[in-house]
mmCIF file of C-alpha atoms in Angstrom:
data_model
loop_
_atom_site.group_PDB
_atom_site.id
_atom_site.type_symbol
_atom_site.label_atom_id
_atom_site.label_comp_id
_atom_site.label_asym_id
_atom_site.label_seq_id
_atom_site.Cartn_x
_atom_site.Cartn_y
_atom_site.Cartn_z
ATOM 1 C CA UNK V 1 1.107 -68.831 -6.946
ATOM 2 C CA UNK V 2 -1.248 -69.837 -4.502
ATOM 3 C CA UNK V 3 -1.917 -67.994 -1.099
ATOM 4 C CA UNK V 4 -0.728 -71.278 0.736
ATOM 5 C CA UNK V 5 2.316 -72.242 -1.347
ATOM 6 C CA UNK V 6 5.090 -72.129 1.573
ATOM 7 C CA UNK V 7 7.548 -71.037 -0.725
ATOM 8 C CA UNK V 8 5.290 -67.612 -0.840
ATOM 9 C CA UNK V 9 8.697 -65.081 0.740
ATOM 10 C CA UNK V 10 7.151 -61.549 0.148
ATOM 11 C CA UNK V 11 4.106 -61.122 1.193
ATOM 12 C CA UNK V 12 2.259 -57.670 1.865
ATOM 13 C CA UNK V 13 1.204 -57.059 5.309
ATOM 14 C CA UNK V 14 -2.286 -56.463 4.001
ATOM 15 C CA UNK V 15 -2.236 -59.704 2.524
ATOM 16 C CA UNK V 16 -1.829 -61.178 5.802
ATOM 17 C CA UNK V 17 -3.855 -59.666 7.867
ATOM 18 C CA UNK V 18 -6.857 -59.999 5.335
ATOM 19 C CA UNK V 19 -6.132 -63.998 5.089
ATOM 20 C CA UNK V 20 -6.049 -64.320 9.113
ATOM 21 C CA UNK V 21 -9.501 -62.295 9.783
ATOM 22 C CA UNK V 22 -10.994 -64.784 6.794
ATOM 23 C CA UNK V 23 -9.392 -67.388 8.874
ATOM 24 C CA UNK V 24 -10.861 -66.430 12.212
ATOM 25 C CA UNK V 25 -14.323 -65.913 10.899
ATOM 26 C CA UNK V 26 -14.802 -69.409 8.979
ATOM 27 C CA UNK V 27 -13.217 -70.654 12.327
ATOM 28 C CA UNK V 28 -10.123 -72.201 10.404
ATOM 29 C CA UNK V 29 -7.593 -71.646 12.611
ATOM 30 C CA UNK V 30 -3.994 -71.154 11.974
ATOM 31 C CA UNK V 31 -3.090 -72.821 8.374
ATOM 32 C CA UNK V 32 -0.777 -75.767 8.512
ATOM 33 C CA UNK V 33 1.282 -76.674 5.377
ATOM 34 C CA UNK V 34 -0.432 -79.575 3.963
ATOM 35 C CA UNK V 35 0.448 -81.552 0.874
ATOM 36 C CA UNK V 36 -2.358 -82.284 -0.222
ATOM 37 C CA UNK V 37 -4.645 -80.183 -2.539
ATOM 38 C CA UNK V 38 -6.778 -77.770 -1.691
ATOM 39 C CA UNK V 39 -10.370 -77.886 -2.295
ATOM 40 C CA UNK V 40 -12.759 -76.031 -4.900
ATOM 41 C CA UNK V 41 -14.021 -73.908 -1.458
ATOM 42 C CA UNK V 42 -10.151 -72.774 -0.494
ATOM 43 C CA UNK V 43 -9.365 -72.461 -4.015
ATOM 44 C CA UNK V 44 -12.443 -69.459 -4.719
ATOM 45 C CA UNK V 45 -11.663 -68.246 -1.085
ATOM 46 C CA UNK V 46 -7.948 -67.990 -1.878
ATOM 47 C CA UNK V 47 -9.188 -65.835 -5.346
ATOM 48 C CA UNK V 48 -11.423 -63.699 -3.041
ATOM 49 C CA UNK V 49 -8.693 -62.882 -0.584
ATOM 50 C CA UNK V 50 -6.430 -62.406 -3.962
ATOM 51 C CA UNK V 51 -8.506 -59.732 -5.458
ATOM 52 C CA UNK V 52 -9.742 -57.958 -2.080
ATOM 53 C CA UNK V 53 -5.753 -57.336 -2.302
ATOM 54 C CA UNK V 54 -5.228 -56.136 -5.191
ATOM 55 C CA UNK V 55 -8.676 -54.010 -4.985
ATOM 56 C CA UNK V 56 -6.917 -52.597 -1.360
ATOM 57 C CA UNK V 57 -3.681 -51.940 -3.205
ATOM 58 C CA UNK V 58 -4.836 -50.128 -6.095
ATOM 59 C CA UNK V 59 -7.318 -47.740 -4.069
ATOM 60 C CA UNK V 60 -5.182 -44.789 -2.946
ATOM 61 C CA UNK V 61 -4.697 -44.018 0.735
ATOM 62 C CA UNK V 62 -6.253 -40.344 2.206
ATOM 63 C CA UNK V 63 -4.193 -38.270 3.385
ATOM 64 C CA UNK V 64 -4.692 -36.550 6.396
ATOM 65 C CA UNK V 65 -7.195 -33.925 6.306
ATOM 66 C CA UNK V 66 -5.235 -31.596 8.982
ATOM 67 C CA UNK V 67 -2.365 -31.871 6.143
ATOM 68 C CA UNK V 68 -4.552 -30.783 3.012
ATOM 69 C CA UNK V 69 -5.988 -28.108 5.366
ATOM 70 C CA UNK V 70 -2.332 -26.857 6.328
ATOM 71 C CA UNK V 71 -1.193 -26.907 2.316
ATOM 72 C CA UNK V 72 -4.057 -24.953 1.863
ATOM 73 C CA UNK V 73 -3.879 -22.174 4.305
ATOM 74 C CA UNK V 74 -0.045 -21.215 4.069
ATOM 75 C CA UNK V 75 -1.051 -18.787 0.824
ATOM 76 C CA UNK V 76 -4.116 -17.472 2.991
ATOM 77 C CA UNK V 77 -1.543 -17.023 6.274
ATOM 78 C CA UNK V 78 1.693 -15.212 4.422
ATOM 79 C CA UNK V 79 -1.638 -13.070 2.315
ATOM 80 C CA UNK V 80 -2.736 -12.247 6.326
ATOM 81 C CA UNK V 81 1.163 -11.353 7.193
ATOM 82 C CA UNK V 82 1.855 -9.701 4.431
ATOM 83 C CA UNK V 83 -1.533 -7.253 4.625
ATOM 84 C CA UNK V 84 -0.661 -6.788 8.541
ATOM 85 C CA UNK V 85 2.829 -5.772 7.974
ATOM 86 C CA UNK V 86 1.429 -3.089 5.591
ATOM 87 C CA UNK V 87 -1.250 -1.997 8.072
ATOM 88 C CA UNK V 88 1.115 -1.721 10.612
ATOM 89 C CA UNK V 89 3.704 0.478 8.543
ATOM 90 C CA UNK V 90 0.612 2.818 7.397
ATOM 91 C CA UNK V 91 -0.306 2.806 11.283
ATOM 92 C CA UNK V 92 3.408 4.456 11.746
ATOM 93 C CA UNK V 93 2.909 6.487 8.706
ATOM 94 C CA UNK V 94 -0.346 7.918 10.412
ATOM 95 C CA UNK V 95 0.873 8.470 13.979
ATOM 96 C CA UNK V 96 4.117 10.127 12.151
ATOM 97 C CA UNK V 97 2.202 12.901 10.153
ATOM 98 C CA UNK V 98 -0.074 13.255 12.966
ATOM 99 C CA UNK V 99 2.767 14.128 15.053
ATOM 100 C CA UNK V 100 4.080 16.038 12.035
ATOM 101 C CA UNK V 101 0.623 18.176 12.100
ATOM 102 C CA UNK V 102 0.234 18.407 16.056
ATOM 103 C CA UNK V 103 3.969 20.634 16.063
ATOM 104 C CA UNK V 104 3.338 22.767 13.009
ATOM 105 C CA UNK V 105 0.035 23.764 14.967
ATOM 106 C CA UNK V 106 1.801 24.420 17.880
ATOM 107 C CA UNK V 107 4.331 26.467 15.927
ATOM 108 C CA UNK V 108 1.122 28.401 14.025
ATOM 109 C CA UNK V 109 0.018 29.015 17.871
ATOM 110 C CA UNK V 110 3.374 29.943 19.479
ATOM 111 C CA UNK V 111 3.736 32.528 16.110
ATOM 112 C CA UNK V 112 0.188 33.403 16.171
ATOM 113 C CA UNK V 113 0.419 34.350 20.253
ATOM 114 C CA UNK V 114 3.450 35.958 19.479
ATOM 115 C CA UNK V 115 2.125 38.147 17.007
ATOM 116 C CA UNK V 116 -1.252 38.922 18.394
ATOM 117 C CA UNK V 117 1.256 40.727 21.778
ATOM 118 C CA UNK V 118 3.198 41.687 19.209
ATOM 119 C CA UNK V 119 0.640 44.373 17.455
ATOM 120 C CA UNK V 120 -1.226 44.500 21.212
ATOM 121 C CA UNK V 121 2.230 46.473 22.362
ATOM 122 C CA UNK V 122 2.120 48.585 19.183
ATOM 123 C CA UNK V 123 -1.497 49.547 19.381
ATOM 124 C CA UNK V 124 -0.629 50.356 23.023
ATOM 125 C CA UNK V 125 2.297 52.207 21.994
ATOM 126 C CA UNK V 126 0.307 54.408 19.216
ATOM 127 C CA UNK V 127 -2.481 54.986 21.636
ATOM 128 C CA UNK V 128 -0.064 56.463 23.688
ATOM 129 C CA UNK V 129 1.371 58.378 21.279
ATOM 130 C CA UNK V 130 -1.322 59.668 20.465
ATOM 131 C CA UNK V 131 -2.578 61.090 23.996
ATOM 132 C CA UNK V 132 0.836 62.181 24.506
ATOM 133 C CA UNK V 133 -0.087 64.471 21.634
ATOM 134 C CA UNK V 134 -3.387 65.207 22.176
ATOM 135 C CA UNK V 135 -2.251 66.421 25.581
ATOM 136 C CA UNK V 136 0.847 68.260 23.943
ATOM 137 C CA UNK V 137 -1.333 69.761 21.741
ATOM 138 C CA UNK V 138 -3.946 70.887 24.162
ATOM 139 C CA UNK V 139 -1.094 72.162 26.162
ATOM 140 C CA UNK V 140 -0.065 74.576 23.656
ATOM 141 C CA UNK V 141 -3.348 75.617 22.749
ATOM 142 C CA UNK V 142 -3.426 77.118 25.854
ATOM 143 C CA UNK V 143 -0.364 78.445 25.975
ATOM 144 C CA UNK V 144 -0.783 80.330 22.280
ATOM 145 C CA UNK V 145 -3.697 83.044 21.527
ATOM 146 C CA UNK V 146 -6.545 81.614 19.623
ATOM 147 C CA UNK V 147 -6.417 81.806 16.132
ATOM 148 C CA UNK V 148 -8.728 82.239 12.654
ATOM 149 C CA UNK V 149 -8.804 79.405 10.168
ATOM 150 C CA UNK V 150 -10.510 80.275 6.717
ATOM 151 C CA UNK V 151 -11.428 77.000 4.452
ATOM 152 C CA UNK V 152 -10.517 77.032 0.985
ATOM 153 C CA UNK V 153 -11.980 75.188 -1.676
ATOM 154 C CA UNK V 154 -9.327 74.506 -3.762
ATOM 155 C CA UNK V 155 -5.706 74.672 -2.719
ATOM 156 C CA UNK V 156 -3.496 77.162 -4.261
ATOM 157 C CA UNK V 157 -1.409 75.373 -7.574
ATOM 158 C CA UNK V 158 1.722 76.616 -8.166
ATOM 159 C CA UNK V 159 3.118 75.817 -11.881
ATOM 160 C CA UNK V 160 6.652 75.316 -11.975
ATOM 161 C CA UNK V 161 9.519 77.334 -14.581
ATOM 162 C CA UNK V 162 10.206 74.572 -16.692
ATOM 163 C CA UNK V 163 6.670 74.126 -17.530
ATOM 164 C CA UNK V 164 5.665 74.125 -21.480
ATOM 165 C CA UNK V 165 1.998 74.498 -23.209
ATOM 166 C CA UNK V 166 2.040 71.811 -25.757
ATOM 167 C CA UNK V 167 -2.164 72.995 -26.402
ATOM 168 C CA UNK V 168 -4.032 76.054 -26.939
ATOM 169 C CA UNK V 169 -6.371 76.413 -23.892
ATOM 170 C CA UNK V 170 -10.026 75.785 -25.481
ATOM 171 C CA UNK V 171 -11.732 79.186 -25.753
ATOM 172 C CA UNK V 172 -14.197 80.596 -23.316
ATOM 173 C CA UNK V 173 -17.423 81.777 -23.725
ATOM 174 C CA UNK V 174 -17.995 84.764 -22.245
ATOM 175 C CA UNK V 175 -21.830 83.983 -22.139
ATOM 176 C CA UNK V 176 -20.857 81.193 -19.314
#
């Protein structure tokens, strides 16, 4: 069918607009419906117009580059969300056992205090005690006549009743 045939219904917009820049730069001006035939120059025109259509047709549109971008960063974003949501819940974790560790230190002081007045009031107590009885004893040193102690070596053993030899007693020399 040729590009001027009237009878020509559905027509791609391309199409169109191709034919009416060709038009406007060979300074043809708008096409009129003629009956006669066209000529050997409209006829290769009309095939140049034809394939530049078909060539336009068949070469696939771009998409937007802001699109492919967008398709291509949703993994990388819920990757980002998902690693920040598991930062943030090891952030609690942290601050949780560091407040875990900051009481039982507190607790290891408080006990630790505690403790250290604790044996301070017992050492105080036994040092009292003690010069309590030093002056007790001093005390009745005075008050008693002084006395004789004689050391002994060896403390005195005293075998009890129910006591049994199961060996003879080694001999002694008499030479020793």
């Amino acid at each position: 069918m040729s590009w001027s045939d009237p009878a020509r219904r559905f027509e791609p917009a391309e199409d169109v607009q191709l034919r009416a820049e060709l038009r406007d730069l060979l300074g043809l001006g708008p096409v009129v419906a003629s009956a006669a035939e066209p000529t050997e120059e409209l006829k290769a025109l009309a095939e140049d117009l034809r394939r530049e259509a078909q060539r336009r047709s068949r070469t696939q549109r771009k998409r937007p580059t802001w699109g492919l971008l967008a398709a291509a960063a949703l993994p990388l974003l819920a990757a980002l969300a998902g690693l920040g949501s598991w930062g943030v819940q090891q952030k609690h974790r942290a601050d949780d056992l560091a407040a875990q560790t900051q009481r039982q230190e507190q607790e290891l002081t408080r006990l630790v205090a505690s403790h250290s007045t604790e044996l301070a009031r017992e050492r105080q107590a036994k040092e009292e005690v003690q010069h309590q009885l030093q002056l007790a004893s001093r005390k009745e040193l005075r008050k008693q006549e002084p006395f004789l102690v004689i050391p002994v070596k060896s403390p005195l053993k005293v075998m009890g009743e129910d006591y049994q030899r199961v060996k003879q007693a080694p001999p002694q020399d008499p030479q020793h």
